[in-house]
């Protein structure tokens, strides 16, 4: 019996290989594009800072140094302050004022915010005062703080606390109030008491909102700390800024300002480390709410 002969041609292996090579080439192009994008994303801030410093140096060389010191002169002034032993004690004083004032604001703010978030009655009673002080330019109360606390450490802590606490209260109360009703119903089924409901349900749910308030409050606390040192005690970094400003030494003044900013950067880094270590599950949450 004769075998049937077919006219079907064998598969085109060369074409298949070409398609596979094209796919591999497309994947390599995508990977290269992603690498370039990541490099650009990471390098763009550095380039921006370098361009800013270069422009600052060029402009600063063209005008009176009393009006604007160049970055080179600011760095020299910073080093002279470090070597001369002025910057270290001033930095320590600033960190101490900020740590105590901001720390008290965190404790009081979270406690009051939780109570306001859990109790509608307390919220209605305290809400007008919280909103009033949040909207009030509290720097105007510095003379009153001096009358109450004098011109020493306590007054500086009071100003730092006074500027920071309200944002923490508002964000904490908001986060606690946003606890899903379903979770509250579960706590009732398991017969949780008030403390268990707050510690195991309400506070964990409010952590992203609380940290948003802590970040906002940190900036306000830093402002309060510097103003208190400038206006009340004339000490620390604020005192350095005031003294060199009065002497028209702009480079030293800016060195003090940038050191004060460094205090804020360190405090923000510590806050972020605490969040990552203790509340790693909040990674990616929106922490920018005000």
PDB file of C-alpha atoms in Angstrom:
ATOM      1  CA  UNK A   1       0.000   0.000   0.000  1.00  0.00           C
ATOM      2  CA  UNK A   2       1.524   3.236  -1.079  1.00  0.00           C
ATOM      3  CA  UNK A   3       2.235   5.814   1.585  1.00  0.00           C
ATOM      4  CA  UNK A   4       0.452   9.142   1.382  1.00  0.00           C
ATOM      5  CA  UNK A   5       2.669  12.023   0.506  1.00  0.00           C
ATOM      6  CA  UNK A   6       1.739  15.376   2.054  1.00  0.00           C
ATOM      7  CA  UNK A   7       2.604  18.832   0.769  1.00  0.00           C
ATOM      8  CA  UNK A   8       2.901  20.332   4.261  1.00  0.00           C
ATOM      9  CA  UNK A   9       6.195  22.094   4.747  1.00  0.00           C
ATOM     10  CA  UNK A  10       8.179  21.666   7.977  1.00  0.00           C
ATOM     11  CA  UNK A  11       7.935  24.458  10.548  1.00  0.00           C
ATOM     12  CA  UNK A  12      10.125  27.455   9.891  1.00  0.00           C
ATOM     13  CA  UNK A  13      12.622  27.122  12.739  1.00  0.00           C
ATOM     14  CA  UNK A  14      14.590  30.128  11.588  1.00  0.00           C
ATOM     15  CA  UNK A  15      11.532  32.377  11.850  1.00  0.00           C
ATOM     16  CA  UNK A  16      10.781  30.993  15.306  1.00  0.00           C
ATOM     17  CA  UNK A  17      14.334  31.740  16.414  1.00  0.00           C
ATOM     18  CA  UNK A  18      14.017  35.281  15.050  1.00  0.00           C
ATOM     19  CA  UNK A  19      10.821  35.853  17.034  1.00  0.00           C
ATOM     20  CA  UNK A  20      12.449  34.533  20.208  1.00  0.00           C
ATOM     21  CA  UNK A  21      15.456  36.811  19.655  1.00  0.00           C
ATOM     22  CA  UNK A  22      13.136  39.794  19.141  1.00  0.00           C
ATOM     23  CA  UNK A  23      11.342  39.030  22.418  1.00  0.00           C
ATOM     24  CA  UNK A  24      14.647  38.748  24.232  1.00  0.00           C
ATOM     25  CA  UNK A  25      15.805  42.020  22.709  1.00  0.00           C
ATOM     26  CA  UNK A  26      12.556  43.740  23.804  1.00  0.00           C
ATOM     27  CA  UNK A  27      13.036  42.505  27.378  1.00  0.00           C
ATOM     28  CA  UNK A  28      16.622  43.751  27.460  1.00  0.00           C
ATOM     29  CA  UNK A  29      15.476  47.137  26.152  1.00  0.00           C
ATOM     30  CA  UNK A  30      12.849  47.362  28.896  1.00  0.00           C
ATOM     31  CA  UNK A  31      15.401  46.463  31.568  1.00  0.00           C
ATOM     32  CA  UNK A  32      17.844  49.050  30.230  1.00  0.00           C
ATOM     33  CA  UNK A  33      15.089  51.675  30.179  1.00  0.00           C
ATOM     34  CA  UNK A  34      14.169  50.858  33.792  1.00  0.00           C
ATOM     35  CA  UNK A  35      17.810  51.158  34.856  1.00  0.00           C
ATOM     36  CA  UNK A  36      18.126  54.531  33.164  1.00  0.00           C
ATOM     37  CA  UNK A  37      14.927  55.733  34.791  1.00  0.00           C
ATOM     38  CA  UNK A  38      16.050  54.611  38.268  1.00  0.00           C
ATOM     39  CA  UNK A  39      19.422  56.273  37.754  1.00  0.00           C
ATOM     40  CA  UNK A  40      17.741  59.484  36.658  1.00  0.00           C
ATOM     41  CA  UNK A  41      15.341  59.405  39.591  1.00  0.00           C
ATOM     42  CA  UNK A  42      18.166  58.965  42.089  1.00  0.00           C
ATOM     43  CA  UNK A  43      20.570  61.368  40.423  1.00  0.00           C
ATOM     44  CA  UNK A  44      18.159  64.209  39.703  1.00  0.00           C
ATOM     45  CA  UNK A  45      18.069  65.518  43.315  1.00  0.00           C
ATOM     46  CA  UNK A  46      21.875  65.526  43.446  1.00  0.00           C
ATOM     47  CA  UNK A  47      22.107  67.373  40.142  1.00  0.00           C
ATOM     48  CA  UNK A  48      19.520  69.866  41.360  1.00  0.00           C
ATOM     49  CA  UNK A  49      21.508  70.587  44.532  1.00  0.00           C
ATOM     50  CA  UNK A  50      24.773  70.961  42.603  1.00  0.00           C
ATOM     51  CA  UNK A  51      23.173  73.381  40.133  1.00  0.00           C
ATOM     52  CA  UNK A  52      21.667  75.388  42.985  1.00  0.00           C
ATOM     53  CA  UNK A  53      25.021  75.651  44.794  1.00  0.00           C
ATOM     54  CA  UNK A  54      26.832  76.671  41.613  1.00  0.00           C
ATOM     55  CA  UNK A  55      24.278  79.388  40.877  1.00  0.00           C
ATOM     56  CA  UNK A  56      24.416  80.536  44.491  1.00  0.00           C
ATOM     57  CA  UNK A  57      28.213  80.749  44.314  1.00  0.00           C
ATOM     58  CA  UNK A  58      28.089  82.743  41.065  1.00  0.00           C
ATOM     59  CA  UNK A  59      25.461  85.178  42.340  1.00  0.00           C
ATOM     60  CA  UNK A  60      27.154  85.493  45.738  1.00  0.00           C
ATOM     61  CA  UNK A  61      30.439  86.483  44.115  1.00  0.00           C
ATOM     62  CA  UNK A  62      28.733  89.401  42.383  1.00  0.00           C
ATOM     63  CA  UNK A  63      27.123  91.066  45.416  1.00  0.00           C
ATOM     64  CA  UNK A  64      28.088  92.362  48.847  1.00  0.00           C
ATOM     65  CA  UNK A  65      28.860  89.421  51.202  1.00  0.00           C
ATOM     66  CA  UNK A  66      26.803  91.146  53.901  1.00  0.00           C
ATOM     67  CA  UNK A  67      23.723  90.601  51.757  1.00  0.00           C
ATOM     68  CA  UNK A  68      24.489  87.017  50.710  1.00  0.00           C
ATOM     69  CA  UNK A  69      27.446  84.858  51.630  1.00  0.00           C
ATOM     70  CA  UNK A  70      28.641  82.253  49.139  1.00  0.00           C
ATOM     71  CA  UNK A  71      28.449  78.507  49.898  1.00  0.00           C
ATOM     72  CA  UNK A  72      32.247  78.376  50.198  1.00  0.00           C
ATOM     73  CA  UNK A  73      32.227  81.091  52.869  1.00  0.00           C
ATOM     74  CA  UNK A  74      29.331  79.415  54.695  1.00  0.00           C
ATOM     75  CA  UNK A  75      31.270  76.151  54.826  1.00  0.00           C
ATOM     76  CA  UNK A  76      34.341  77.990  56.124  1.00  0.00           C
ATOM     77  CA  UNK A  77      32.232  79.714  58.785  1.00  0.00           C
ATOM     78  CA  UNK A  78      30.661  76.387  59.752  1.00  0.00           C
ATOM     79  CA  UNK A  79      34.097  74.831  60.201  1.00  0.00           C
ATOM     80  CA  UNK A  80      35.334  77.776  62.249  1.00  0.00           C
ATOM     81  CA  UNK A  81      32.312  77.464  64.533  1.00  0.00           C
ATOM     82  CA  UNK A  82      32.994  73.757  64.980  1.00  0.00           C
ATOM     83  CA  UNK A  83      36.708  74.225  65.674  1.00  0.00           C
ATOM     84  CA  UNK A  84      36.059  77.222  67.912  1.00  0.00           C
ATOM     85  CA  UNK A  85      33.742  75.168  70.134  1.00  0.00           C
ATOM     86  CA  UNK A  86      30.644  77.314  69.593  1.00  0.00           C
ATOM     87  CA  UNK A  87      28.577  75.028  67.398  1.00  0.00           C
ATOM     88  CA  UNK A  88      28.732  71.885  69.547  1.00  0.00           C
ATOM     89  CA  UNK A  89      27.096  73.352  72.681  1.00  0.00           C
ATOM     90  CA  UNK A  90      24.571  75.268  70.575  1.00  0.00           C
ATOM     91  CA  UNK A  91      23.644  72.085  68.702  1.00  0.00           C
ATOM     92  CA  UNK A  92      23.260  70.169  71.971  1.00  0.00           C
ATOM     93  CA  UNK A  93      21.028  72.874  73.443  1.00  0.00           C
ATOM     94  CA  UNK A  94      18.838  72.827  70.339  1.00  0.00           C
ATOM     95  CA  UNK A  95      18.502  69.034  70.388  1.00  0.00           C
ATOM     96  CA  UNK A  96      17.629  69.097  74.088  1.00  0.00           C
ATOM     97  CA  UNK A  97      14.954  71.776  73.699  1.00  0.00           C
ATOM     98  CA  UNK A  98      13.457  70.010  70.692  1.00  0.00           C
ATOM     99  CA  UNK A  99      13.526  66.555  72.288  1.00  0.00           C
ATOM    100  CA  UNK A 100      11.756  67.624  75.485  1.00  0.00           C
ATOM    101  CA  UNK A 101       9.234  69.996  73.899  1.00  0.00           C
ATOM    102  CA  UNK A 102       8.398  67.702  71.006  1.00  0.00           C
ATOM    103  CA  UNK A 103       8.365  64.619  73.240  1.00  0.00           C
ATOM    104  CA  UNK A 104       5.818  66.211  75.576  1.00  0.00           C
ATOM    105  CA  UNK A 105       3.731  67.257  72.560  1.00  0.00           C
ATOM    106  CA  UNK A 106       3.725  63.659  71.269  1.00  0.00           C
ATOM    107  CA  UNK A 107       2.585  62.201  74.599  1.00  0.00           C
ATOM    108  CA  UNK A 108      -0.084  64.819  75.299  1.00  0.00           C
ATOM    109  CA  UNK A 109      -1.217  65.079  71.680  1.00  0.00           C
ATOM    110  CA  UNK A 110      -1.746  61.348  71.174  1.00  0.00           C
ATOM    111  CA  UNK A 111      -3.485  60.953  74.553  1.00  0.00           C
ATOM    112  CA  UNK A 112      -5.881  63.862  73.992  1.00  0.00           C
ATOM    113  CA  UNK A 113      -6.449  62.851  70.368  1.00  0.00           C
ATOM    114  CA  UNK A 114      -7.420  59.300  71.348  1.00  0.00           C
ATOM    115  CA  UNK A 115      -9.900  60.560  73.935  1.00  0.00           C
ATOM    116  CA  UNK A 116     -11.404  63.003  71.435  1.00  0.00           C
ATOM    117  CA  UNK A 117     -11.615  60.315  68.767  1.00  0.00           C
ATOM    118  CA  UNK A 118     -13.350  57.826  71.075  1.00  0.00           C
ATOM    119  CA  UNK A 119     -15.731  60.215  72.862  1.00  0.00           C
ATOM    120  CA  UNK A 120     -18.087  62.466  70.875  1.00  0.00           C
ATOM    121  CA  UNK A 121     -18.824  64.439  74.043  1.00  0.00           C
ATOM    122  CA  UNK A 122     -15.147  65.193  74.707  1.00  0.00           C
ATOM    123  CA  UNK A 123     -14.671  66.050  71.031  1.00  0.00           C
ATOM    124  CA  UNK A 124     -17.508  68.587  71.116  1.00  0.00           C
ATOM    125  CA  UNK A 125     -16.104  70.140  74.288  1.00  0.00           C
ATOM    126  CA  UNK A 126     -12.447  70.382  73.178  1.00  0.00           C
ATOM    127  CA  UNK A 127     -12.818  70.883  69.436  1.00  0.00           C
ATOM    128  CA  UNK A 128     -13.388  74.687  69.594  1.00  0.00           C
ATOM    129  CA  UNK A 129     -10.236  75.172  71.669  1.00  0.00           C
ATOM    130  CA  UNK A 130      -8.120  72.892  69.478  1.00  0.00           C
ATOM    131  CA  UNK A 131      -9.252  74.631  66.305  1.00  0.00           C
ATOM    132  CA  UNK A 132      -8.723  78.038  67.892  1.00  0.00           C
ATOM    133  CA  UNK A 133      -5.138  77.375  68.925  1.00  0.00           C
ATOM    134  CA  UNK A 134      -4.373  75.595  65.653  1.00  0.00           C
ATOM    135  CA  UNK A 135      -5.432  78.727  63.749  1.00  0.00           C
ATOM    136  CA  UNK A 136      -3.855  81.240  66.161  1.00  0.00           C
ATOM    137  CA  UNK A 137      -0.375  82.682  65.438  1.00  0.00           C
ATOM    138  CA  UNK A 138       1.007  81.299  68.679  1.00  0.00           C
ATOM    139  CA  UNK A 139       4.296  83.198  68.331  1.00  0.00           C
ATOM    140  CA  UNK A 140       2.328  86.221  69.533  1.00  0.00           C
ATOM    141  CA  UNK A 141       1.968  84.450  72.894  1.00  0.00           C
ATOM    142  CA  UNK A 142       5.738  84.297  73.507  1.00  0.00           C
ATOM    143  CA  UNK A 143       5.677  87.342  75.837  1.00  0.00           C
ATOM    144  CA  UNK A 144       2.978  85.591  77.879  1.00  0.00           C
ATOM    145  CA  UNK A 145       5.125  82.461  78.046  1.00  0.00           C
ATOM    146  CA  UNK A 146       8.012  84.577  79.362  1.00  0.00           C
ATOM    147  CA  UNK A 147       5.729  85.983  82.079  1.00  0.00           C
ATOM    148  CA  UNK A 148       4.646  82.473  83.085  1.00  0.00           C
ATOM    149  CA  UNK A 149       7.928  80.532  82.786  1.00  0.00           C
ATOM    150  CA  UNK A 150      10.724  83.117  82.757  1.00  0.00           C
ATOM    151  CA  UNK A 151      13.555  83.087  80.231  1.00  0.00           C
ATOM    152  CA  UNK A 152      15.144  79.690  80.890  1.00  0.00           C
ATOM    153  CA  UNK A 153      14.773  76.134  79.632  1.00  0.00           C
ATOM    154  CA  UNK A 154      11.138  75.793  80.717  1.00  0.00           C
ATOM    155  CA  UNK A 155      10.023  78.711  78.545  1.00  0.00           C
ATOM    156  CA  UNK A 156      11.781  77.326  75.462  1.00  0.00           C
ATOM    157  CA  UNK A 157      10.194  73.925  75.990  1.00  0.00           C
ATOM    158  CA  UNK A 158       6.780  75.548  76.457  1.00  0.00           C
ATOM    159  CA  UNK A 159       7.005  77.391  73.125  1.00  0.00           C
ATOM    160  CA  UNK A 160       8.164  74.248  71.311  1.00  0.00           C
ATOM    161  CA  UNK A 161       5.339  72.233  72.870  1.00  0.00           C
ATOM    162  CA  UNK A 162       2.753  74.923  72.182  1.00  0.00           C
ATOM    163  CA  UNK A 163       3.457  75.002  68.448  1.00  0.00           C
ATOM    164  CA  UNK A 164       3.607  71.233  67.966  1.00  0.00           C
ATOM    165  CA  UNK A 165       0.825  69.668  70.003  1.00  0.00           C
ATOM    166  CA  UNK A 166      -2.254  70.778  68.053  1.00  0.00           C
ATOM    167  CA  UNK A 167      -1.426  69.008  64.786  1.00  0.00           C
ATOM    168  CA  UNK A 168      -0.859  65.767  66.695  1.00  0.00           C
ATOM    169  CA  UNK A 169      -4.205  66.077  68.492  1.00  0.00           C
ATOM    170  CA  UNK A 170      -6.123  66.739  65.273  1.00  0.00           C
ATOM    171  CA  UNK A 171      -4.524  63.916  63.268  1.00  0.00           C
ATOM    172  CA  UNK A 172      -4.767  61.392  66.091  1.00  0.00           C
ATOM    173  CA  UNK A 173      -8.453  62.156  66.708  1.00  0.00           C
ATOM    174  CA  UNK A 174      -9.139  61.904  62.978  1.00  0.00           C
ATOM    175  CA  UNK A 175      -7.379  58.536  62.692  1.00  0.00           C
ATOM    176  CA  UNK A 176      -9.154  57.063  65.711  1.00  0.00           C
ATOM    177  CA  UNK A 177     -12.560  58.230  64.449  1.00  0.00           C
ATOM    178  CA  UNK A 178     -11.920  56.532  61.094  1.00  0.00           C
ATOM    179  CA  UNK A 179     -11.707  53.075  62.706  1.00  0.00           C
ATOM    180  CA  UNK A 180     -14.036  50.828  60.651  1.00  0.00           C
ATOM    181  CA  UNK A 181     -17.336  50.118  62.346  1.00  0.00           C
ATOM    182  CA  UNK A 182     -16.922  46.415  61.638  1.00  0.00           C
ATOM    183  CA  UNK A 183     -13.798  46.290  63.823  1.00  0.00           C
ATOM    184  CA  UNK A 184     -15.591  48.040  66.680  1.00  0.00           C
ATOM    185  CA  UNK A 185     -18.421  45.483  66.402  1.00  0.00           C
ATOM    186  CA  UNK A 186     -15.876  42.663  66.607  1.00  0.00           C
ATOM    187  CA  UNK A 187     -14.488  44.086  69.857  1.00  0.00           C
ATOM    188  CA  UNK A 188     -17.988  44.046  71.307  1.00  0.00           C
ATOM    189  CA  UNK A 189     -18.469  40.429  70.312  1.00  0.00           C
ATOM    190  CA  UNK A 190     -15.238  39.518  72.104  1.00  0.00           C
ATOM    191  CA  UNK A 191     -16.198  41.768  75.031  1.00  0.00           C
ATOM    192  CA  UNK A 192     -13.126  44.000  74.884  1.00  0.00           C
ATOM    193  CA  UNK A 193     -12.952  46.709  77.511  1.00  0.00           C
ATOM    194  CA  UNK A 194     -12.218  50.326  76.515  1.00  0.00           C
ATOM    195  CA  UNK A 195      -8.465  49.997  76.940  1.00  0.00           C
ATOM    196  CA  UNK A 196      -8.329  46.836  74.820  1.00  0.00           C
ATOM    197  CA  UNK A 197     -10.435  48.482  72.107  1.00  0.00           C
ATOM    198  CA  UNK A 198      -8.109  51.482  71.990  1.00  0.00           C
ATOM    199  CA  UNK A 199      -4.795  49.629  72.222  1.00  0.00           C
ATOM    200  CA  UNK A 200      -5.605  46.678  69.941  1.00  0.00           C
ATOM    201  CA  UNK A 201      -7.915  48.273  67.364  1.00  0.00           C
ATOM    202  CA  UNK A 202      -8.246  52.061  67.366  1.00  0.00           C
ATOM    203  CA  UNK A 203      -4.578  53.013  67.787  1.00  0.00           C
ATOM    204  CA  UNK A 204      -3.174  50.537  65.224  1.00  0.00           C
ATOM    205  CA  UNK A 205      -5.775  51.738  62.718  1.00  0.00           C
ATOM    206  CA  UNK A 206      -4.813  55.376  63.425  1.00  0.00           C
ATOM    207  CA  UNK A 207      -1.017  54.905  63.090  1.00  0.00           C
ATOM    208  CA  UNK A 208      -0.707  56.347  59.529  1.00  0.00           C
ATOM    209  CA  UNK A 209      -2.720  59.416  60.517  1.00  0.00           C
ATOM    210  CA  UNK A 210      -0.767  59.810  63.754  1.00  0.00           C
ATOM    211  CA  UNK A 211       2.580  59.743  61.943  1.00  0.00           C
ATOM    212  CA  UNK A 212       1.303  62.296  59.458  1.00  0.00           C
ATOM    213  CA  UNK A 213       0.555  64.563  62.418  1.00  0.00           C
ATOM    214  CA  UNK A 214       3.949  63.823  63.967  1.00  0.00           C
ATOM    215  CA  UNK A 215       5.746  64.883  60.788  1.00  0.00           C
ATOM    216  CA  UNK A 216       3.784  68.127  60.554  1.00  0.00           C
ATOM    217  CA  UNK A 217       4.284  68.804  64.246  1.00  0.00           C
ATOM    218  CA  UNK A 218       8.040  68.198  63.978  1.00  0.00           C
ATOM    219  CA  UNK A 219       8.407  71.089  61.544  1.00  0.00           C
ATOM    220  CA  UNK A 220       6.381  73.360  63.820  1.00  0.00           C
ATOM    221  CA  UNK A 221       8.371  72.251  66.867  1.00  0.00           C
ATOM    222  CA  UNK A 222      11.625  73.113  65.093  1.00  0.00           C
ATOM    223  CA  UNK A 223      10.280  76.589  64.308  1.00  0.00           C
ATOM    224  CA  UNK A 224       9.188  77.039  67.915  1.00  0.00           C
ATOM    225  CA  UNK A 225      12.561  75.878  69.220  1.00  0.00           C
ATOM    226  CA  UNK A 226      14.519  78.340  67.063  1.00  0.00           C
ATOM    227  CA  UNK A 227      12.177  81.251  67.822  1.00  0.00           C
ATOM    228  CA  UNK A 228      12.328  80.533  71.548  1.00  0.00           C
ATOM    229  CA  UNK A 229      16.118  80.518  71.476  1.00  0.00           C
ATOM    230  CA  UNK A 230      16.164  83.742  69.475  1.00  0.00           C
ATOM    231  CA  UNK A 231      13.527  85.672  71.413  1.00  0.00           C
ATOM    232  CA  UNK A 232      13.586  84.300  74.952  1.00  0.00           C
ATOM    233  CA  UNK A 233      17.020  83.081  76.027  1.00  0.00           C
ATOM    234  CA  UNK A 234      19.298  84.118  73.127  1.00  0.00           C
ATOM    235  CA  UNK A 235      21.036  80.760  73.393  1.00  0.00           C
ATOM    236  CA  UNK A 236      21.638  77.674  71.301  1.00  0.00           C
ATOM    237  CA  UNK A 237      21.385  77.852  67.516  1.00  0.00           C
ATOM    238  CA  UNK A 238      18.799  80.606  67.684  1.00  0.00           C
ATOM    239  CA  UNK A 239      21.177  82.645  69.797  1.00  0.00           C
ATOM    240  CA  UNK A 240      23.971  82.129  67.261  1.00  0.00           C
ATOM    241  CA  UNK A 241      21.699  83.312  64.453  1.00  0.00           C
ATOM    242  CA  UNK A 242      20.680  86.390  66.438  1.00  0.00           C
ATOM    243  CA  UNK A 243      24.227  87.321  67.488  1.00  0.00           C
ATOM    244  CA  UNK A 244      25.752  86.962  64.022  1.00  0.00           C
ATOM    245  CA  UNK A 245      22.770  88.665  62.419  1.00  0.00           C
ATOM    246  CA  UNK A 246      23.267  91.674  64.668  1.00  0.00           C
ATOM    247  CA  UNK A 247      26.974  91.667  63.714  1.00  0.00           C
ATOM    248  CA  UNK A 248      26.136  91.444  59.965  1.00  0.00           C
ATOM    249  CA  UNK A 249      28.187  88.233  59.660  1.00  0.00           C
ATOM    250  CA  UNK A 250      26.012  86.570  57.064  1.00  0.00           C
ATOM    251  CA  UNK A 251      28.178  83.490  56.534  1.00  0.00           C
ATOM    252  CA  UNK A 252      28.071  82.588  60.235  1.00  0.00           C
ATOM    253  CA  UNK A 253      24.353  83.368  60.361  1.00  0.00           C
ATOM    254  CA  UNK A 254      23.657  80.965  57.488  1.00  0.00           C
ATOM    255  CA  UNK A 255      25.881  78.331  59.088  1.00  0.00           C
ATOM    256  CA  UNK A 256      23.648  78.518  62.168  1.00  0.00           C
ATOM    257  CA  UNK A 257      20.493  78.324  60.052  1.00  0.00           C
ATOM    258  CA  UNK A 258      21.718  75.250  58.172  1.00  0.00           C
ATOM    259  CA  UNK A 259      22.720  73.595  61.434  1.00  0.00           C
ATOM    260  CA  UNK A 260      19.198  74.187  62.748  1.00  0.00           C
ATOM    261  CA  UNK A 261      17.910  72.513  59.589  1.00  0.00           C
ATOM    262  CA  UNK A 262      20.257  69.614  60.326  1.00  0.00           C
ATOM    263  CA  UNK A 263      18.574  69.212  63.715  1.00  0.00           C
ATOM    264  CA  UNK A 264      15.250  68.837  61.915  1.00  0.00           C
ATOM    265  CA  UNK A 265      16.697  66.342  59.425  1.00  0.00           C
ATOM    266  CA  UNK A 266      18.088  64.191  62.253  1.00  0.00           C
ATOM    267  CA  UNK A 267      14.788  64.308  64.155  1.00  0.00           C
ATOM    268  CA  UNK A 268      12.836  63.388  61.004  1.00  0.00           C
ATOM    269  CA  UNK A 269      15.213  60.483  60.337  1.00  0.00           C
ATOM    270  CA  UNK A 270      14.722  59.183  63.892  1.00  0.00           C
ATOM    271  CA  UNK A 271      10.948  59.448  63.464  1.00  0.00           C
ATOM    272  CA  UNK A 272      11.110  57.512  60.184  1.00  0.00           C
ATOM    273  CA  UNK A 273      13.291  54.812  61.765  1.00  0.00           C
ATOM    274  CA  UNK A 274      10.758  54.399  64.586  1.00  0.00           C
ATOM    275  CA  UNK A 275       7.956  54.040  62.038  1.00  0.00           C
ATOM    276  CA  UNK A 276       9.860  51.479  59.950  1.00  0.00           C
ATOM    277  CA  UNK A 277      10.917  49.403  62.964  1.00  0.00           C
ATOM    278  CA  UNK A 278       7.740  49.454  65.053  1.00  0.00           C
ATOM    279  CA  UNK A 279       5.107  49.922  62.345  1.00  0.00           C
ATOM    280  CA  UNK A 280       6.604  48.408  59.202  1.00  0.00           C
ATOM    281  CA  UNK A 281       3.137  47.555  57.899  1.00  0.00           C
ATOM    282  CA  UNK A 282       2.510  51.283  57.298  1.00  0.00           C
ATOM    283  CA  UNK A 283       5.102  51.289  54.497  1.00  0.00           C
ATOM    284  CA  UNK A 284       3.500  52.943  51.496  1.00  0.00           C
ATOM    285  CA  UNK A 285       0.666  54.490  53.478  1.00  0.00           C
ATOM    286  CA  UNK A 286      -0.185  58.146  52.847  1.00  0.00           C
ATOM    287  CA  UNK A 287       1.627  59.943  55.664  1.00  0.00           C
ATOM    288  CA  UNK A 288       1.258  63.390  54.249  1.00  0.00           C
ATOM    289  CA  UNK A 289      -2.144  64.229  55.589  1.00  0.00           C
ATOM    290  CA  UNK A 290      -2.476  67.396  57.570  1.00  0.00           C
TER     291      UNK A 290
END
